[in-house]
Coordinates of C-alpha atoms and ligand atoms in Angstrom, one line a residue:
M6 CA 19.7 -15.0 6.6
N7 CA 19.3 -12.3 8.9
I8 CA 17.3 -9.2 8.1
D9 CA 18.5 -6.2 10.3
L10 CA 16.8 -2.9 9.3
S11 CA 18.0 -1.0 12.7
G12 CA 18.8 2.4 11.7
K13 CA 16.6 2.6 8.5
V14 CA 13.5 5.0 8.4
I15 CA 10.6 3.4 6.6
L16 CA 7.4 5.5 5.6
V17 CA 4.5 3.2 5.8
T18 CA 1.0 4.9 4.5
G19 CA -2.1 3.4 5.8
G20 CA 0.0 2.1 8.7
S21 CA -3.2 2.4 11.1
S22 CA -5.3 -0.6 9.8
G23 CA -5.1 -3.9 8.0
I24 CA -2.3 -4.7 5.6
G25 CA -0.3 -1.5 6.5
K26 CA -0.7 -2.2 10.3
C27 CA 0.8 -5.8 9.8
I28 CA 3.5 -4.3 7.7
V29 CA 4.7 -2.1 10.4
Q30 CA 4.5 -4.8 12.9
Y31 CA 6.8 -7.2 10.7
L32 CA 9.2 -4.4 9.6
A33 CA 9.4 -3.3 13.4
K34 CA 10.7 -6.9 14.0
T35 CA 13.7 -6.1 12.0
G36 CA 14.7 -3.1 14.0
A37 CA 13.4 -0.2 11.7
T38 CA 12.1 2.8 12.7
I39 CA 8.8 3.4 11.1
A40 CA 6.8 6.6 9.9
I41 CA 3.5 5.3 10.8
H42 CA 0.9 7.4 8.7
Y43 CA -2.5 7.4 9.2
N44 CA -5.9 9.5 8.5
R45 CA -8.8 9.0 10.9
N46 CA -7.7 6.3 12.9
A47 CA -5.1 8.3 15.1
E48 CA -5.8 6.0 18.2
S49 CA -5.0 2.9 16.5
A50 CA -1.8 4.4 15.0
Q51 CA -0.7 5.8 18.4
E52 CA -0.9 2.2 19.8
L53 CA 1.0 0.8 17.1
A54 CA 3.6 3.2 17.6
S55 CA 3.9 2.4 21.3
E56 CA 3.7 -1.1 20.5
V57 CA 6.5 -1.5 18.0
G58 CA 9.0 1.1 19.4
C59 CA 12.3 1.9 17.5
N60 CA 11.5 5.5 17.8
S61 CA 8.6 5.1 15.4
Q62 CA 6.3 8.0 15.2
I63 CA 2.8 8.6 13.7
F64 CA 1.9 11.2 11.0
Q65 CA -1.5 12.2 10.0
A66 CA -2.4 13.2 6.2
D67 CA -5.7 12.8 4.2
L68 CA -4.3 11.8 1.0
A69 CA -7.2 12.7 -0.7
K70 CA -5.7 16.4 -0.6
P71 CA -2.5 16.8 -2.8
E72 CA -1.0 19.4 -0.6
A73 CA -1.2 16.9 2.4
C74 CA 0.7 14.3 0.6
F75 CA 3.8 16.5 -0.1
K76 CA 3.4 17.6 3.7
L77 CA 3.6 14.3 4.7
F78 CA 6.8 13.4 3.0
A79 CA 8.3 16.8 4.4
D80 CA 7.0 16.0 8.0
V81 CA 8.6 12.8 8.0
L82 CA 12.0 14.1 6.6
D83 CA 11.7 16.8 9.1
S84 CA 11.3 14.3 12.0
Y85 CA 13.8 11.9 10.9
G86 CA 16.4 13.5 8.3
A87 CA 15.8 10.7 6.1
V88 CA 13.7 8.2 4.7
D89 CA 15.2 4.7 3.2
V90 CA 11.9 3.2 2.2
L91 CA 8.6 4.3 1.0
V92 CA 5.7 1.8 1.4
N93 CA 2.7 3.2 -0.5
N94 CA 0.0 1.2 1.2
A95 CA -3.0 3.4 1.9
G96 CA -5.9 3.0 -0.2
M97 CA -9.9 3.1 -0.4
I98 CA -12.5 1.6 -2.2
C99 CA -15.4 4.0 -3.7
T100 CA -17.5 1.8 -5.6
R101 CA -19.5 3.6 -8.5
P102 CA -22.1 1.8 -11.1
L103 CA -21.6 3.1 -14.8
D104 CA -25.3 4.2 -14.5
A105 CA -24.9 6.4 -11.6
P106 CA -25.3 10.0 -12.4
A107 CA -22.4 11.4 -14.2
D108 CA -21.3 14.0 -11.3
D109 CA -21.5 11.3 -8.7
W110 CA -19.7 8.8 -10.7
L111 CA -17.0 11.5 -11.7
E112 CA -16.8 12.3 -8.0
G113 CA -16.1 8.7 -7.1
W114 CA -13.7 8.2 -10.1
N115 CA -11.7 11.4 -8.9
R116 CA -11.6 10.6 -5.3
T117 CA -10.4 6.9 -6.1
I118 CA -7.7 7.9 -8.4
M119 CA -6.5 10.7 -6.1
V120 CA -5.9 8.3 -3.0
N121 CA -5.0 5.2 -4.7
L122 CA -2.9 6.6 -7.5
T123 CA -2.2 10.4 -7.2
A124 CA -1.3 10.3 -3.8
A125 CA 1.3 7.4 -4.1
G126 CA 2.6 9.3 -7.2
I127 CA 3.5 12.4 -5.2
L128 CA 5.1 10.5 -2.5
T129 CA 7.1 8.6 -5.1
R130 CA 8.2 11.9 -6.8
E131 CA 9.2 13.1 -3.3
A132 CA 10.9 9.6 -2.4
V133 CA 12.9 9.6 -5.6
N134 CA 14.1 13.2 -5.6
H135 CA 15.1 12.4 -1.8
F136 CA 16.8 9.2 -2.9
V137 CA 18.9 10.4 -5.6
T138 CA 20.6 12.8 -3.2
R139 CA 21.8 10.0 -0.9
G140 CA 22.6 7.0 -3.0
G141 CA 19.2 5.4 -3.4
G142 CA 16.1 4.1 -1.5
R143 CA 13.3 1.6 -2.1
I144 CA 9.6 1.8 -2.8
I145 CA 7.0 -0.8 -2.3
N146 CA 3.6 -0.4 -3.8
I147 CA 0.9 -2.0 -2.4
A148 CA -1.4 -2.5 -5.8
S149 CA -4.0 -5.2 -6.4
R150 CA -4.9 -8.3 -8.3
A151 CA -7.3 -6.2 -10.0
A152 CA -4.6 -4.3 -12.0
F153 CA -3.8 -7.4 -13.8
R154 CA -7.3 -9.2 -13.6
G155 CA -9.4 -6.1 -13.8
D156 CA -12.4 -5.8 -11.9
T157 CA -16.3 -5.4 -11.8
P158 CA -17.5 -2.2 -13.5
E159 CA -18.2 -0.5 -10.0
Y160 CA -14.6 -0.9 -9.5
L161 CA -13.7 0.7 -12.6
A162 CA -11.6 3.3 -10.7
Y163 CA -9.8 1.3 -8.4
A164 CA -8.6 -1.4 -10.9
A165 CA -7.5 1.6 -13.1
A166 CA -5.7 3.4 -10.3
K167 CA -3.8 0.0 -9.1
S168 CA -2.8 -0.5 -12.8
G169 CA -1.5 2.8 -12.9
M170 CA 0.5 2.2 -9.8
V171 CA 2.0 -0.8 -11.4
A172 CA 3.1 1.4 -14.5
M173 CA 4.8 4.1 -12.3
S174 CA 6.8 1.4 -10.3
K175 CA 8.1 -0.1 -13.3
S176 CA 8.9 3.2 -14.7
I177 CA 10.6 4.4 -11.5
A178 CA 12.6 1.0 -11.6
R179 CA 14.0 1.4 -15.1
A180 CA 14.5 5.1 -14.7
F181 CA 16.5 5.5 -11.4
G182 CA 18.0 2.0 -10.9
K183 CA 21.6 3.3 -11.7
Q184 CA 21.0 6.0 -9.0
G185 CA 20.4 3.2 -6.5
V186 CA 16.3 3.4 -6.8
K187 CA 14.5 0.2 -6.6
S188 CA 10.9 -0.2 -7.0
F189 CA 8.3 -2.9 -6.6
V190 CA 4.8 -4.0 -6.7
V191 CA 3.0 -6.4 -4.1
A192 CA -0.5 -7.3 -5.6
P193 CA -2.6 -9.0 -3.3
G194 CA -6.1 -10.6 -4.1
F195 CA -8.8 -10.7 -1.4
V196 CA -7.2 -10.1 2.0
R197 CA -9.2 -10.4 5.3
T198 CA -9.0 -6.6 6.6
P199 CA -11.6 -3.9 7.6
I200 CA -11.9 -2.7 4.1
N201 CA -13.6 -6.0 3.0
D202 CA -16.0 -6.3 6.1
P203 CA -19.0 -5.6 3.8
Y204 CA -17.9 -8.2 1.4
L205 CA -17.4 -10.7 4.2
E206 CA -20.8 -10.3 5.6
K207 CA -22.3 -10.1 2.2
Y208 CA -21.0 -13.3 0.6
G209 CA -19.7 -15.4 3.7
E210 CA -16.1 -16.6 3.8
D211 CA -16.8 -20.1 2.4
F212 CA -18.0 -18.5 -1.0
L213 CA -14.9 -16.3 -1.0
V214 CA -12.5 -19.3 -0.2
R215 CA -14.0 -21.1 -3.2
D216 CA -12.3 -18.5 -5.4
L217 CA -9.0 -19.7 -4.1
A218 CA -6.9 -22.4 -4.5
L219 CA -5.9 -22.6 -1.0
D220 CA -8.1 -23.6 1.8
R221 CA -8.4 -20.5 3.9
L222 CA -8.6 -16.6 3.4
T223 CA -5.6 -14.6 2.7
E224 CA -4.5 -12.5 6.0
P225 CA -2.3 -9.6 6.5
D226 CA 0.4 -11.9 7.8
D227 CA 0.6 -13.5 4.4
V228 CA 1.3 -10.2 2.6
A229 CA 3.6 -8.5 5.3
P230 CA 6.7 -11.0 5.2
T231 CA 7.1 -10.3 1.5
V232 CA 7.1 -6.5 2.0
V233 CA 10.1 -6.9 4.7
F234 CA 12.1 -8.9 2.2
L235 CA 11.8 -6.5 -0.8
A236 CA 12.8 -3.6 2.1
S237 CA 15.7 -5.6 2.7
G238 CA 17.7 -5.5 -0.2
Y239 CA 17.7 -9.2 -0.8
M240 CA 15.2 -8.6 -3.6
D241 CA 17.0 -5.6 -5.4
H242 CA 17.6 -7.3 -8.5
A243 CA 13.9 -8.1 -8.8
T244 CA 13.2 -4.2 -9.1
G245 CA 10.3 -3.5 -11.4
C246 CA 8.6 -6.6 -10.6
S247 CA 5.1 -7.5 -9.1
I248 CA 4.5 -10.2 -6.8
D249 CA 1.0 -11.6 -6.7
I250 CA -0.2 -12.7 -3.1
N251 CA -3.7 -14.0 -4.1
A252 CA -3.9 -17.7 -3.0
A253 CA -3.5 -18.4 -7.0
S254 CA -7.1 -16.9 -7.6
Y255 CA -5.8 -15.3 -10.5
V256 CA -2.3 -16.8 -12.0
R257 CA -0.9 -14.7 -14.6
Ligands
LIG354 P1 -7.9 -0.9 5.6 O1 -7.7 -1.9 6.4 O2 -9.4 -0.4 5.2 O3 -6.7 0.2 5.5 C1 -6.5 1.2 4.7 C2 -5.7 2.2 5.1 O4 -5.6 3.1 4.2 C3 -5.8 2.8 6.7 O5 -4.8 2.8 7.3 C4 -6.4 4.2 6.3 O6 -6.2 5.4 7.0 C5 -5.8 4.6 4.8 N1 -6.6 5.3 4.0 C6 -7.8 5.2 3.5 N2 -8.0 6.4 2.8 C7 -7.4 7.2 3.1 C8 -7.2 8.8 2.9 N3 -8.0 9.7 2.0 N4 -5.8 9.5 3.5 C9 -4.9 8.7 4.1 N5 -5.1 7.5 4.4 C10 -6.3 6.8 3.8 O7 -7.5 -1.6 4.2 P2 -6.7 -2.7 3.7 O8 -6.9 -3.8 3.1 O9 -5.5 -2.8 4.8 O10 -5.6 -2.0 2.4 C11 -4.3 -1.6 2.4 C12 -4.0 -1.5 0.7 O11 -4.2 -2.9 0.4 C13 -4.9 -0.7 0.2 O12 -4.2 0.2 -0.9 C14 -5.8 -1.7 -0.5 O13 -6.2 -1.0 -1.8 C15 -4.9 -2.7 -0.8 N6 -5.3 -4.1 -1.1 C16 -6.0 -4.4 -0.2 C17 -6.7 -5.9 -0.6 C18 -7.8 -6.7 0.4 O14 -8.4 -7.6 -0.1 N7 -7.7 -6.3 1.8 C19 -6.6 -6.6 -1.8 C20 -5.7 -5.9 -2.7 C21 -5.2 -4.8 -2.2 P3 -7.4 5.4 8.6 O15 -7.8 4.0 8.9 O16 -6.3 5.9 9.5 O17 -8.2 6.4 7.9

């Protein structure tokens, strides 16, 4: 089996760190041109673009701002003329206990939903409208185990956002399949990335591995190849699906 995505343009949000960075590196091995989105980490994104080549470029956008999400897709189209695959990977965690002051709790809720769901929704809208004009495209949404298992009350908004992403992906798959649009979810469990540094430090690796059926933590390299396979077209008849990558810590 040969996966050759040369000539394809793939927008990866949150390409500057963790899972997104690894996805960029794996996709680039297929010859794809990657639009590497970042927010604050320009240096990492630029280094990555230089490393992967293939005319890959970096694009800044704060996905907490709706107008920046629309502009991001427009900027990528301006640069490359087309997008073949959208990977909605960027995400953040903003925890709030339920007994936090109401305005503080609501601020955390709104920011979490905006970055983790609304931004992906806006980019999905832009991508689908673009894809139907050119015979199709693929969307790969990086959700979370939390979408299916749920999470602790502090993560209420995060779990809700990731569940919303799953419903969105299924809806797009069902509505636009005949127009060539495919949509998938990848749902990781705990992955060793900067987002989790505080938890690794707090609980320690041994404790976190005890939650898994396998004998080591999941790394970004355990997630990225699935994204390449979904982007390749070999998985098109699985459109609408969600793939768990959680070392059997939560089996549905
Ligand atoms: P990470 O290393 O912290 O990377 C997060 C990425 O999202 C960064 O590229 C960051 O950009 C970008 N981002 C964060 N806030 C943003 C904002 N306001 N606007 C634009 N971009 C923003 O985390 P990760 O673990 O790789 O997470 C990637 C995805 O996997 C997320 O959607 C996360 O929810 C999901 N996930 C992670 C795990 C896990 O255990 N690690 C598990 C399940 C799901 P800058 O750095 O440039 O600011």
